[in-house]
Structures are given as structure tokens and as C-alpha cells.
Amino acid sequence: MSPLNRKLLRDLWRIKGQALAIGAVIAVGVLMLVMMSGLVTSLDETRRAYYERYRLADVFAPVKRAPEHMIADLAAIPGVAAAEGRVTGSALIDLSGRDLPLQAQAVSLPEFREPRINDIYLTEGRSLESNHPDEILLLQSFAGAHGLKPGDTIAATMNGRRRILHIVGLAKSPEFLYTVAPGELVSDDSRFGVIWMSRKALEAAYDMEGAFNEALLLLTPNVRLPAALDAADRILKPYGGTGAYGRKDQTSNRFVSEEIDGLRTMSTGVPPIFLAVAAFLLYIVISRMVQAEREQIGLIKAFGYSDFEVGVHYFKLVVAIAAGGALAGCLFGIAAGRAMVNLYLAYFKFPFLVFKLDPAAFVTGFLVSVGAASAGGLFVLRRVFALTPAAAMRPPIPPDYSRAGALGKALDAVLDQPSRMVLRRLTRHPGRMAGAMIGIAFGMALSVAMIGIMTGFSHMIDLTFNVIDRSDVTVTFNEAMSDKTVFELQSLSGVIEVEPVRVVPVVLHHGRNSHRGVINGLVPLPRLNRAVDSRMATIHLGKGGIILAQALADILAARPGDILTVEVREGRRPVLFIPVAGVADTLLGAPAFMQISALNRALGEQNRISAACMRIDSIQSARIYRTLKQMPSVAGVSLKSDARAALQKQMDTGAGAMRYIMAAIAAVITFGIVYNAARIAYAERARDLASLRVIGFTKGEASFVLLGELAAVTLGALPMGAVLGYFLSFGIAKGFSTDLYQIPASFSPESYGTAAIAVMGAAIVSGFLVKRDMDKADLVSVLKTRE
Amino acid sequence: MPDESPKKTFPAFSIKGLTKVYGEGPAAVHALRGVDLEIPAGELVVLLGPSGSGKSTLLNIIGGLDRGTKGAVFFQDQDMSAMTDRALTRYRRDYVGFVFQFYNLMPSLTAYENVALVTEIARSPMDPNDALGLVGLGNRADHFPSQLSGGEQQRVAIARAVAKKPTVLFCDEPTGALDSATGRSVLKVLKNINEELKTTVLIVTHAAATADMADRVIHFADGGIREVVENKTKRNPEDIQW
């Protein structure tokens, strides 16, 4: 091994503390990138494999009642690989001990064979046996939420008839990864069930003998979906087809996609910010480290080594640290990604896992770290090479402070010499100090933004459930009812306020953008379920237009005054042209609002409601629920408290859960930056500090010179960090927002305060650690060395 | 100029059986091997010897920068080996001035401020301007170290060391980094301080010629004292050749 390489290894060993601190920061930045991209790639891949193995349909075509032989016609559509009909229907499950019935969907399975499309994965028990019409398979997540297992029985109301069903097995299905009760936005395993029964039993239950009410299609690869949808619609139209839709619009897949997309947005939006901060720090630290090697560089050159050789030598040192950090980041990132995938596996209810890594993340992580480190190193080396070797042979020239500027007579009078040393260093090395300040400021900004996200999440929930929606209970009906139902509900004892709602499934089109969702018809000035503007004031719903949630307006790229094409997906299925009247501030989902009477008129149906929001007296709730349970027209009753808990749970276990991990990483980076700043300042001043000790300064007095500098830099970084944090918050909030919910960038004095305290805490701990080294320093040896 | 001053009667330091060992086992280096020595107060003493002979180690220990492994050092009847870190700091602050080969000035402070650094914490210091005047740098008080020559920097270091009116002044190779003319001027300053302020001055050097200006020359070799010579006639620094 050449002496220079041996020097390299020994140098690395000598500066191991500093190298470790730098490496750790870059490692954390890379870790996050690798972890997030690994997580997203694996989830994507697992979902794809799950869909493929269990043959999830490409097209879902609901229909009122079509004879079984029409399946052959559907299978004959060009590009269709397989077609299958099935019977589905809504059901209410009545579990003992619960006030409210739970909504469920019953789905048929073919007799005597496996489904060709939408297969299921039996997790427990056995499959259905023919001739036992009361046997069911139950969705595993729902069963788990209620402690149901094979052998248990449940009571269910199907098509108005109450029956007792025997659970013989539990199953998972790619079709029902997420279950969302009709009219709700948030998935909740416990509040929506799926029952699989034999085709014959369901045909009997829903009067569908010899017919199906949903067709499933599998397409061959590279088939244009719209053509297949059109063909299916044409074939099913005479039988009451309500419009075929692709996998993209299937409820469960849409939610899964939104969650994975949420993670993807986060993985492309947030880790680069972290990595950039880490890279910037690396640049600063490396440049100052190489600066400290100035004398040695001169000396090596004096021995006859060329600039290039010396450059390569230091380049290796820098790359060793950066690449070491990046490598550690990759390894820990893979481990962390794996752990995260396993967590999310349960969340997404995938039955198996395909772990896949994204090589691009490794490459990016490596290139960014090594690039930033080399830039820092080369920047300084360039200046150092201008130095003649003789510079190293002479006694060290003291750094020139004559240009530090006069402190001013006023200051002269009050400052003692140590304070002047602190102040002169700040003014003499403004670049270096600004670098340290910006570094710490970025660390603080990350913390500000991450703490802001935390408040953003609770702010979002609070706004959605306390400010925007002021109801306690929403009652959904089987079909559109007369608005007299409102009075019926109003007359129940304990009901304080009732507001009618008409929910209509639609597809909204604007230009080339479209969105499948619902229009909520509300009273002109709603009090319970409201559309609000940015100041949280209720938006008055006029006669003519539609109000879009900001998220929906973004999806459609629509502004007030634009005309939307609205395809209604129920009843006579008219196509309407409705102008956008305004944009509402919502944070959950992407709803659209219209005045209920205007909506009814557009549909040609007067005085209809499909749901009602109510405010009730909580003491009488049990009795109200019992009454609602008896009403045959009630399809479901949902409590706001349940919805709120479900959303909270989803944000704590889904993509949103990342915020805790990212906040922890932000804290590590913040500390790393402050600690590195302290270490480097110490390395640069070790000699001065030892001299102070020698001439009789106590440990405390000498450390003031260093800690004073650290304090000044830290304090200077705080306002800068607050400003940077403000801007960073928008980027990070955007990264955390999914199509399902929007996280507002929120700024509270607390988040600034907490971040500032965190930074000062990090500075105090770093100061303590450095001071400990300083106290242990060997005065004599420091003085004997020249630099 | 012959030394006419009366013999000092009490010692500034008495050293008994002082041993210093660096490291352990077979790798141990014995820097001092049982040194016994008395240094009278008010004298200018030169510690002479080749590199590694132990002279700097001795200076560091009696200067309160390091501790012996065995043996005792008494400063004005106080046992320094029993002093705490805090007490050693106190000792350096109140009684001791240091001058080093590489000056060790604070680059961010002017000549005046470097001296003031010490006078601010000393008990009864002289005015920094007077200290700079003493080393002939009264007119360069506002200059930063980077604007001063090597000799000037060393004189600022001396001014800083004497400004507190120390009882003892320790100089480790004070002329080591200087040319001979500059070196002579620095030695002259040290001699003046010894004579005018009655400060005990200890100079560690391997330049044998320096010994001619001392009251007492202690020759070091292999971690011990080879001989102690009292100069009957001292030479002026101006006349020293090396």
C-alpha cells in the first residue's frame, strides 16, 4: 500500500468522529430515499401480482337484470379474454350487541368451479358447498374486526328478508382490499362487510334466477379500455346497464391506488428535500475539513507530489466518507423499506409480498452524496493548490483578521477579549458562518415543516369533522325518498335538527379530464353538512351552478364559469351541462355540491332525498338508532364519530403514518447538522482554545469562545430556519396530501417554537459533547503542533 | 555585565525525585528519571539539552500544563502534584507566564487585545500598553498578528506573558522560529524583564549560546540533570552568537 493511501486510512481513523457524524447525516438522507422508493415499488409490484394471480376484472359492468346467455355476447367483444356474470346485492348485517346494523355486500361465487374472474383467497375454513344455501364466506378483515370465525352464524337482511347465515370460511380478495360503505369517504374494516354465497342462493335471494346483475370482463393486453366499455354498455343497455367502468374506477382499487400514489408522491417529494439538506451539509462540512488540511497539503506538495496526486488523495478521503454514508444509507434503507412493506402488507391486506427495490434510488443516493462531497472538496482544493509548498515550511501565518473590520468604539468599551474573538470570527469568515447558519437553518426548516405536518393532520381532521361537518349522524336510504321523510325523522324524539341530502353518482367531464364521483345536493344554506370557503364560511348554494371542492377543481382543471358535462349514473341517466359556480375548501375527498332542488329539477325528479344529516341528543342516541334500525327504507346509518375514528386510523396506519418516521429522520438530520457545525468549529479552533487554557483561562472561560460562536450561529439560524421552514412546509404538505385527503401547510407558533427548542437543544447537547472533548484535550501536544 | 545582585535566598521551585513516564509496559518512555532541583526565585535560568532530553517535559510540569508520574514539585512551599485541575488553572492564571516557539497568539485579536486577554483576568496586571512598551511594540498595538513579523509576534507573546506581572515566566524555545538578529532582541526583552520586574525566567532551549546570558544553566540529558552551572559572568544578549 502506498504511503499516501496509508495516510488516507489513518486520516480517516483520526477524524472518525467527524466522519461518522457526516456519514450519518448523508446515510439518513439516502436511507429515506431508498426506503420510500423500495416501499412504493414493492407495494406496486405486490398489488400487480395479486391482481394477476387472482384475476381481478379489468371491466365491471353493473346491470339491472341480464339473462345469463348474454355473457357469451360479452365474451365475444374483441379484446375480451374472459367474461363472467354474477349476482351481487346489498345486505344489512345485524350483530348482537350493536345498536346499528352494518352494511354489507353479498357477492355470488360460481357453483362447482372456481371463479374465472375475481377469485378469492381462502384464509381460514373451507369453501362453499352446493345445496347449503345458507353457507357463506366472510371477508376476513370484517370478520377479524368483529371476532367472527368459521362456525359462527350471523343474522342478515337481504332484499327485505331476514335470514341466518353460517360462516364456513374467511377470505381475502383483491376486489375488496378496501371496503367503503356507500356514501362514506373513509375505509373502515369494521363497518362494511362482504359476504360470498353460492350463485344459486343469491339468485334466489335477489330474484335473479337465470340472470346476472354484474358482468366482469378480463381483457387481453394492449386493448383500448374505452372501446371495451362502449361495447359492454351497448350489449347491456337493453337490460338496464348503468355503465361499465374500468379497474381504475373500482372502489377498492381506487383507494389502494390513492394510498400507493400518496406514498409515491411522498417518496418523490419528501426524500429529495431531506437528501438535498444532507448533501448541502456534506458540502459545507467537507469543504471546511479540507480547508483544515491546508498545511498538510502544502507539505505533501513540498515532497514532490503533484496537484493531481494530492487532489486524488483528498478526493478519495471525501468519497470514502460520502460513499460510506451512502452505502450505509442504502443498506439501512433496504432493511427499513422491508420493515415498512411488512407493516403496509397488513394495512393493504395483501396475502403475500413481492419485495422489489428500485435501483434508481441507489444510484441517485450515491450520485447526490458523492457529488455534493466532491464539490465541497474540490471547491476548497482549488484554492489550496494556489498555495506554494513553501507556505507549509514557514511558521504558520496567522489567519488575517485585519480585514475583520473595526468593531466600533461603542462595542470596544463593552466587549471583553473573548467576546471580540467570537465576534471577529463571525465577521471575518462570513461565508463559513453563513454556511453553518444556512445548514442549521435547513435542519430547523425540516423540523418546522415536519412539526407543521403533524399539526396539519390534526387540523385537517378537526376542520373536516368539527367545522365543515356539524352533524352527528347520517342516514342513507335504499333509494331516493320523498322529502317528507325529513319530517318523519324530525319527529323522532331526541332529533334536534335534520337536513336532507340528495347524493347522485355521476361522472364529471371538463375538457379531457374526468372524475367519477357524486354530487351532493344540499339545502341552499346548509347548517350541518356544509360547503365552506377558505374562511370557513358556509357557501350559499345558488340555483344554477355546481360548487367543486378545490381538489376536484384541480383534477378537472375547472374554474368558476367553466361548463362541466355531467353524466348521471342512475335513474334515466341524463347528461347535463352545469356551470361551475364556485370552489369550496375541503380537505377530505373531492366532493361536488349543488342546491338540492336544482339537482332534483335537473334530474327531472322533484322533492327527492337519498340521505339525511342529523344532529341528535346524545343521551337518546341508543333509542334513535333502534328506531332507525326498524325502518325498512334505511340502508345505513353512519356516525360521524366512527368516520372520524376511521380517518384517524387510516392516517395513522396508511401513507400518513410516514409522518412519524419522517419527523424522526428530520430530528436526526437537524441534530447531525448542529453537531457537525460544532465539531468543525472546534477542529478549527482547538489551538486557540488550548492557548487560552495555558495562559490561565478556566475550562468554562475558554469554551465560551467556541460555544459563544456556536450560540451566535445557532441563534442566527433560527429566524432563517423559520423562513425556510415556511416555504418547505408547502412542499412537504403537498407530498403528504393524497387524492383522498389534503394536508394543509399549517403554521402555528408552536411548530416554530418546538423546532427552535429542538435546534437549541441540539446545540446544547452538541456543545456539551464538544466541550467534553475540549476539557480532555492535551494542552501540551496541541501547542507543539503547528496547525 | 557582571552580575552584582545578591544571591536569592528562597527557591521558586523545589523539585524532588520527579519522574515522568509516557505510556506503559515495554513501550513506556521515561521522559524524566527522578529529577532533584531547586530553582531560586528571581534568577534567569536556562535549561539546555538536546531534543528528547526531558527539558520541555520538566517545564510543562512546573508550568502546570502536565503532571509528573512520581515525585513532588513545590512552588512556594505548595505541593503542585496535589493541586486539582482548577487549582492548576488558578496557578497559571495568577503566577505564570508562557512564551512558546510558535507564539500562540489569537489571530482574531490585535496586539493590544492579545495582551488585554490576560490583563482582564489577572489580579494586578500592568496596563497592556505598558507591557507592549516593555517589548518595544508600543506603536504597533493596533496590528493583528498577521500584520506582524515573527519577532514582533514573539514580542507580543512576551508582553502578553508578562502583563500579568507573573512570578515565573516560562519560555519554551522562544527563539526557535526566529533568525539570529530577531532572536537576540527577544532574549534582550527577556533579560530586561528578569532584571526590572524581578521575575524568575526559565528558558528551555537547545541553542547552547543562550546559556551565556543566564544566572544558572541546567544541562539535561536522557531525562535527568547532567550538571548545573552557575555563571560567574553573564553576557549581554547582544553579544551572543549562534
Coordinates of N, CA, C and O in Angstrom, one line a residue, chain A residues 338-419:
Chain A
R338 N -38.0 -2.8 3.9 CA -38.6 -4.2 4.1 C -39.5 -4.1 5.3 O -40.6 -4.7 5.2
A339 N -39.1 -3.5 6.3 CA -39.9 -3.4 7.5 C -41.2 -2.7 7.2 O -42.3 -3.1 7.6
M340 N -41.0 -1.6 6.5 CA -42.2 -0.8 6.2 C -43.2 -1.6 5.3 O -44.4 -1.5 5.5
V341 N -42.6 -2.3 4.3 CA -43.5 -3.1 3.4 C -44.3 -4.1 4.2 O -45.5 -4.3 4.0
N342 N -43.6 -4.7 5.2 CA -44.4 -5.7 6.0 C -45.5 -5.0 6.8 O -46.5 -5.6 7.0
L343 N -45.2 -3.8 7.3 CA -46.3 -3.1 8.0 C -47.4 -2.8 7.1 O -48.6 -3.0 7.4
Y344 N -47.1 -2.3 5.9 CA -48.1 -1.9 4.9 C -48.8 -3.1 4.3 O -50.0 -3.0 3.9
L345 N -48.2 -4.3 4.3 CA -48.8 -5.5 3.9 C -50.1 -5.8 4.6 O -51.1 -6.1 4.0
A346 N -50.0 -5.6 5.9 CA -51.2 -5.8 6.8 C -52.2 -4.7 6.5 O -53.4 -5.0 6.4
Y347 N -51.7 -3.5 6.3 CA -52.6 -2.4 6.0 C -53.4 -2.6 4.7 O -54.6 -2.4 4.7
F348 N -52.7 -3.0 3.7 CA -53.3 -3.2 2.4 C -54.0 -4.6 2.3 O -54.6 -4.9 1.3
K349 N -53.8 -5.5 3.2 CA -54.4 -6.8 3.3 C -53.9 -7.7 2.1 O -54.6 -8.5 1.6
F350 N -52.7 -7.4 1.6 CA -52.1 -8.3 0.6 C -51.8 -9.7 1.3 O -51.3 -9.7 2.4
P351 N -52.1 -10.8 0.6 CA -51.9 -12.1 1.2 C -50.4 -12.5 1.1 O -50.0 -13.4 1.7
F352 N -49.7 -11.9 0.2 CA -48.2 -12.2 0.1 C -47.5 -10.9 -0.3 O -48.1 -9.9 -0.6
L353 N -46.2 -11.1 -0.4 CA -45.4 -9.9 -0.6 C -44.4 -10.1 -1.7 O -43.7 -11.2 -1.8
V354 N -44.3 -9.2 -2.6 CA -43.2 -9.2 -3.6 C -42.3 -8.1 -3.3 O -42.7 -6.9 -3.5
F355 N -41.1 -8.4 -2.7 CA -40.2 -7.3 -2.3 C -39.4 -6.9 -3.5 O -38.7 -7.8 -4.1
K356 N -39.4 -5.7 -3.9 CA -38.6 -5.2 -5.1 C -38.0 -3.9 -4.8 O -38.6 -3.0 -4.1
L357 N -36.8 -3.7 -5.2 CA -36.1 -2.5 -5.0 C -36.0 -1.7 -6.3 O -36.0 -2.3 -7.4
D358 N -35.9 -0.4 -6.1 CA -35.7 0.5 -7.2 C -34.3 0.9 -7.4 O -33.8 1.6 -6.6
P359 N -33.6 0.3 -8.4 CA -32.1 0.6 -8.5 C -31.9 2.1 -8.6 O -30.8 2.6 -8.2
A360 N -32.8 2.8 -9.2 CA -32.7 4.3 -9.4 C -32.4 5.0 -8.1 O -31.6 6.0 -8.1
A361 N -33.0 4.5 -7.0 CA -32.9 5.2 -5.7 C -31.4 5.1 -5.3 O -30.8 6.0 -4.7
F362 N -30.8 3.9 -5.5 CA -29.4 3.7 -5.1 C -28.5 4.6 -5.8 O -27.7 5.3 -5.3
V363 N -28.7 4.6 -7.1 CA -27.9 5.4 -8.0 C -28.0 6.9 -7.6 O -27.0 7.6 -7.4
T364 N -29.3 7.4 -7.5 CA -29.5 8.8 -7.1 C -28.8 9.1 -5.8 O -28.1 10.1 -5.6
G365 N -29.0 8.2 -4.8 CA -28.5 8.4 -3.5 C -27.0 8.5 -3.5 O -26.4 9.4 -3.0
F366 N -26.3 7.6 -4.3 CA -24.9 7.6 -4.4 C -24.4 8.9 -5.1 O -23.5 9.5 -4.6
L367 N -25.0 9.1 -6.2 CA -24.5 10.2 -7.0 C -24.7 11.6 -6.3 O -23.7 12.4 -6.3
V368 N -25.8 11.7 -5.6 CA -26.0 13.0 -4.9 C -25.0 13.2 -3.8 O -24.4 14.2 -3.6
S369 N -24.8 12.1 -3.0 CA -23.9 12.2 -1.9 C -22.4 12.4 -2.3 O -21.7 13.3 -1.9
V370 N -22.0 11.6 -3.3 CA -20.6 11.7 -3.7 C -20.4 13.0 -4.5 O -19.4 13.7 -4.3
G371 N -21.4 13.4 -5.2 CA -21.3 14.6 -6.0 C -21.2 15.8 -5.0 O -20.3 16.7 -5.2
A372 N -22.0 15.9 -4.0 CA -22.0 17.0 -3.1 C -20.7 17.0 -2.4 O -20.1 18.1 -2.2
A373 N -20.2 15.9 -1.9 CA -19.0 15.8 -1.2 C -17.8 16.2 -2.1 O -17.0 17.0 -1.7
S374 N -17.8 15.7 -3.3 CA -16.6 16.1 -4.2 C -16.7 17.6 -4.5 O -15.6 18.2 -4.6
A375 N -17.9 18.1 -4.7 CA -18.0 19.5 -5.0 C -17.4 20.3 -3.8 O -16.6 21.2 -4.0
G376 N -17.8 19.9 -2.6 CA -17.2 20.6 -1.4 C -15.7 20.5 -1.4 O -15.0 21.5 -1.1
G377 N -15.2 19.3 -1.6 CA -13.8 19.1 -1.5 C -13.0 19.8 -2.6 O -12.0 20.5 -2.4
L378 N -13.5 19.7 -3.8 CA -12.8 20.3 -5.0 C -12.8 21.8 -4.9 O -11.8 22.5 -5.2
F379 N -13.9 22.4 -4.4 CA -14.0 23.8 -4.3 C -12.9 24.4 -3.4 O -12.2 25.4 -3.8
V380 N -12.6 23.6 -2.4 CA -11.5 24.1 -1.5 C -10.1 23.8 -2.0 O -9.2 24.6 -2.0
L381 N -10.0 22.5 -2.6 CA -8.7 22.1 -3.1 C -8.2 23.1 -4.1 O -7.0 23.4 -4.2
R382 N -9.1 23.6 -5.0 CA -8.7 24.5 -6.0 C -8.0 25.7 -5.4 O -7.0 26.1 -5.9
R383 N -8.5 26.2 -4.3 CA -7.9 27.3 -3.7 C -6.5 26.9 -3.0 O -5.6 27.7 -3.0
V384 N -6.6 25.7 -2.4 CA -5.4 25.3 -1.7 C -4.2 25.1 -2.6 O -3.1 25.3 -2.3
F385 N -4.5 24.6 -3.9 CA -3.5 24.4 -4.8 C -2.8 25.6 -5.2 O -1.6 25.6 -5.7
A386 N -3.4 26.8 -5.1 CA -2.8 28.0 -5.4 C -1.7 28.3 -4.4 O -0.8 29.1 -4.6
L387 N -1.7 27.6 -3.3 CA -0.7 27.8 -2.2 C 0.6 27.2 -2.7 O 0.7 26.1 -3.2
T388 N 1.7 27.9 -2.4 CA 3.0 27.3 -2.7 C 3.4 26.4 -1.6 O 3.0 26.5 -0.5
P389 N 4.2 25.3 -2.0 CA 4.6 24.4 -0.9 C 5.3 25.1 0.2 O 5.2 24.7 1.4
A390 N 5.9 26.2 -0.1 CA 6.7 26.9 0.9 C 5.8 27.4 2.1 O 6.3 27.5 3.2
A391 N 4.5 27.6 1.8 CA 3.6 28.0 2.8 C 3.6 27.1 4.0 O 3.4 27.4 5.1
A392 N 3.9 25.8 3.7 CA 3.8 24.8 4.7 C 5.2 24.7 5.5 O 5.2 24.2 6.6
M393 N 6.2 25.2 4.9 CA 7.5 25.1 5.5 C 7.8 26.3 6.5 O 8.6 26.2 7.4
R394 N 7.1 27.4 6.3 CA 7.2 28.5 7.2 C 6.4 28.3 8.4 O 5.4 27.5 8.4
P395 N 6.7 29.0 9.5 CA 5.8 29.0 10.6 C 4.4 29.4 10.1 O 4.3 30.2 9.2
P396 N 3.4 28.9 10.7 CA 2.1 29.2 10.2 C 1.8 30.7 10.2 O 2.1 31.4 11.2
I397 N 1.3 31.2 9.1 CA 0.9 32.6 9.1 C -0.5 32.7 9.8 O -1.4 32.0 9.4
P398 N -0.6 33.6 10.7 CA -1.9 33.6 11.4 C -2.9 34.1 10.4 O -2.7 34.9 9.5
P399 N -4.1 33.5 10.5 CA -5.2 34.0 9.6 C -5.3 35.5 9.8 O -5.2 36.0 10.8
D400 N -5.5 36.1 8.7 CA -5.6 37.6 8.7 C -6.9 38.1 9.2 O -7.9 37.8 8.6
Y401 N -6.9 38.8 10.3 CA -8.1 39.3 10.8 C -8.2 40.8 10.7 O -9.1 41.5 11.2
S402 N -7.1 41.4 10.0 CA -7.1 42.9 10.0 C -8.2 43.4 9.1 O -8.7 44.5 9.3
R403 N -8.8 42.5 8.3 CA -9.9 43.0 7.5 C -11.2 42.7 8.1 O -12.3 42.8 7.5
A404 N -11.2 42.2 9.3 CA -12.4 41.8 10.0 C -13.2 43.0 10.3 O -14.4 42.9 10.6
G405 N -12.6 44.2 10.2 CA -13.4 45.4 10.4 C -13.3 45.9 11.8 O -13.3 45.1 12.8
A406 N -13.4 47.2 12.0 CA -13.4 47.7 13.3 C -14.7 47.4 14.0 O -15.7 47.3 13.4
L407 N -14.6 47.1 15.3 CA -15.9 46.8 16.0 C -16.6 48.0 16.4 O -17.8 47.9 16.7
G408 N -16.0 49.1 16.3 CA -16.7 50.4 16.7 C -16.4 50.7 18.1 O -16.2 49.8 18.9
K409 N -16.2 52.0 18.3 CA -15.8 52.4 19.7 C -16.8 52.0 20.8 O -16.5 51.6 21.9
A410 N -18.1 52.0 20.4 CA -19.1 51.7 21.4 C -19.0 50.2 21.8 O -19.0 49.9 23.0
L411 N -18.7 49.4 20.9 CA -18.6 48.0 21.2 C -17.3 47.7 22.0 O -17.3 46.9 22.9
D412 N -16.3 48.5 21.6 CA -15.0 48.3 22.2 C -15.1 48.5 23.7 O -14.4 47.8 24.5
A413 N -15.9 49.4 24.1 CA -16.0 49.7 25.5 C -16.6 48.6 26.3 O -16.2 48.3 27.5
V414 N -17.5 47.8 25.7 CA -18.3 46.8 26.5 C -17.7 45.4 26.3 O -17.9 44.6 27.2
L415 N -17.1 45.2 25.2 CA -16.7 43.8 24.9 C -15.4 43.4 25.6 O -14.4 44.2 25.5
D416 N -15.3 42.2 26.2 CA -14.1 41.7 26.7 C -13.4 41.0 25.5 O -14.0 40.8 24.5
Q417 N -12.1 40.5 25.7 CA -11.4 40.0 24.6 C -12.0 38.7 24.0 O -12.1 38.5 22.8
P418 N -12.5 37.8 24.9 CA -13.1 36.5 24.3 C -14.3 36.9 23.5 O -14.4 36.3 22.4
S419 N -15.1 37.8 23.9 CA -16.2 38.2 23.1 C -15.8 38.7 21.7 O -16.4 38.5 20.7

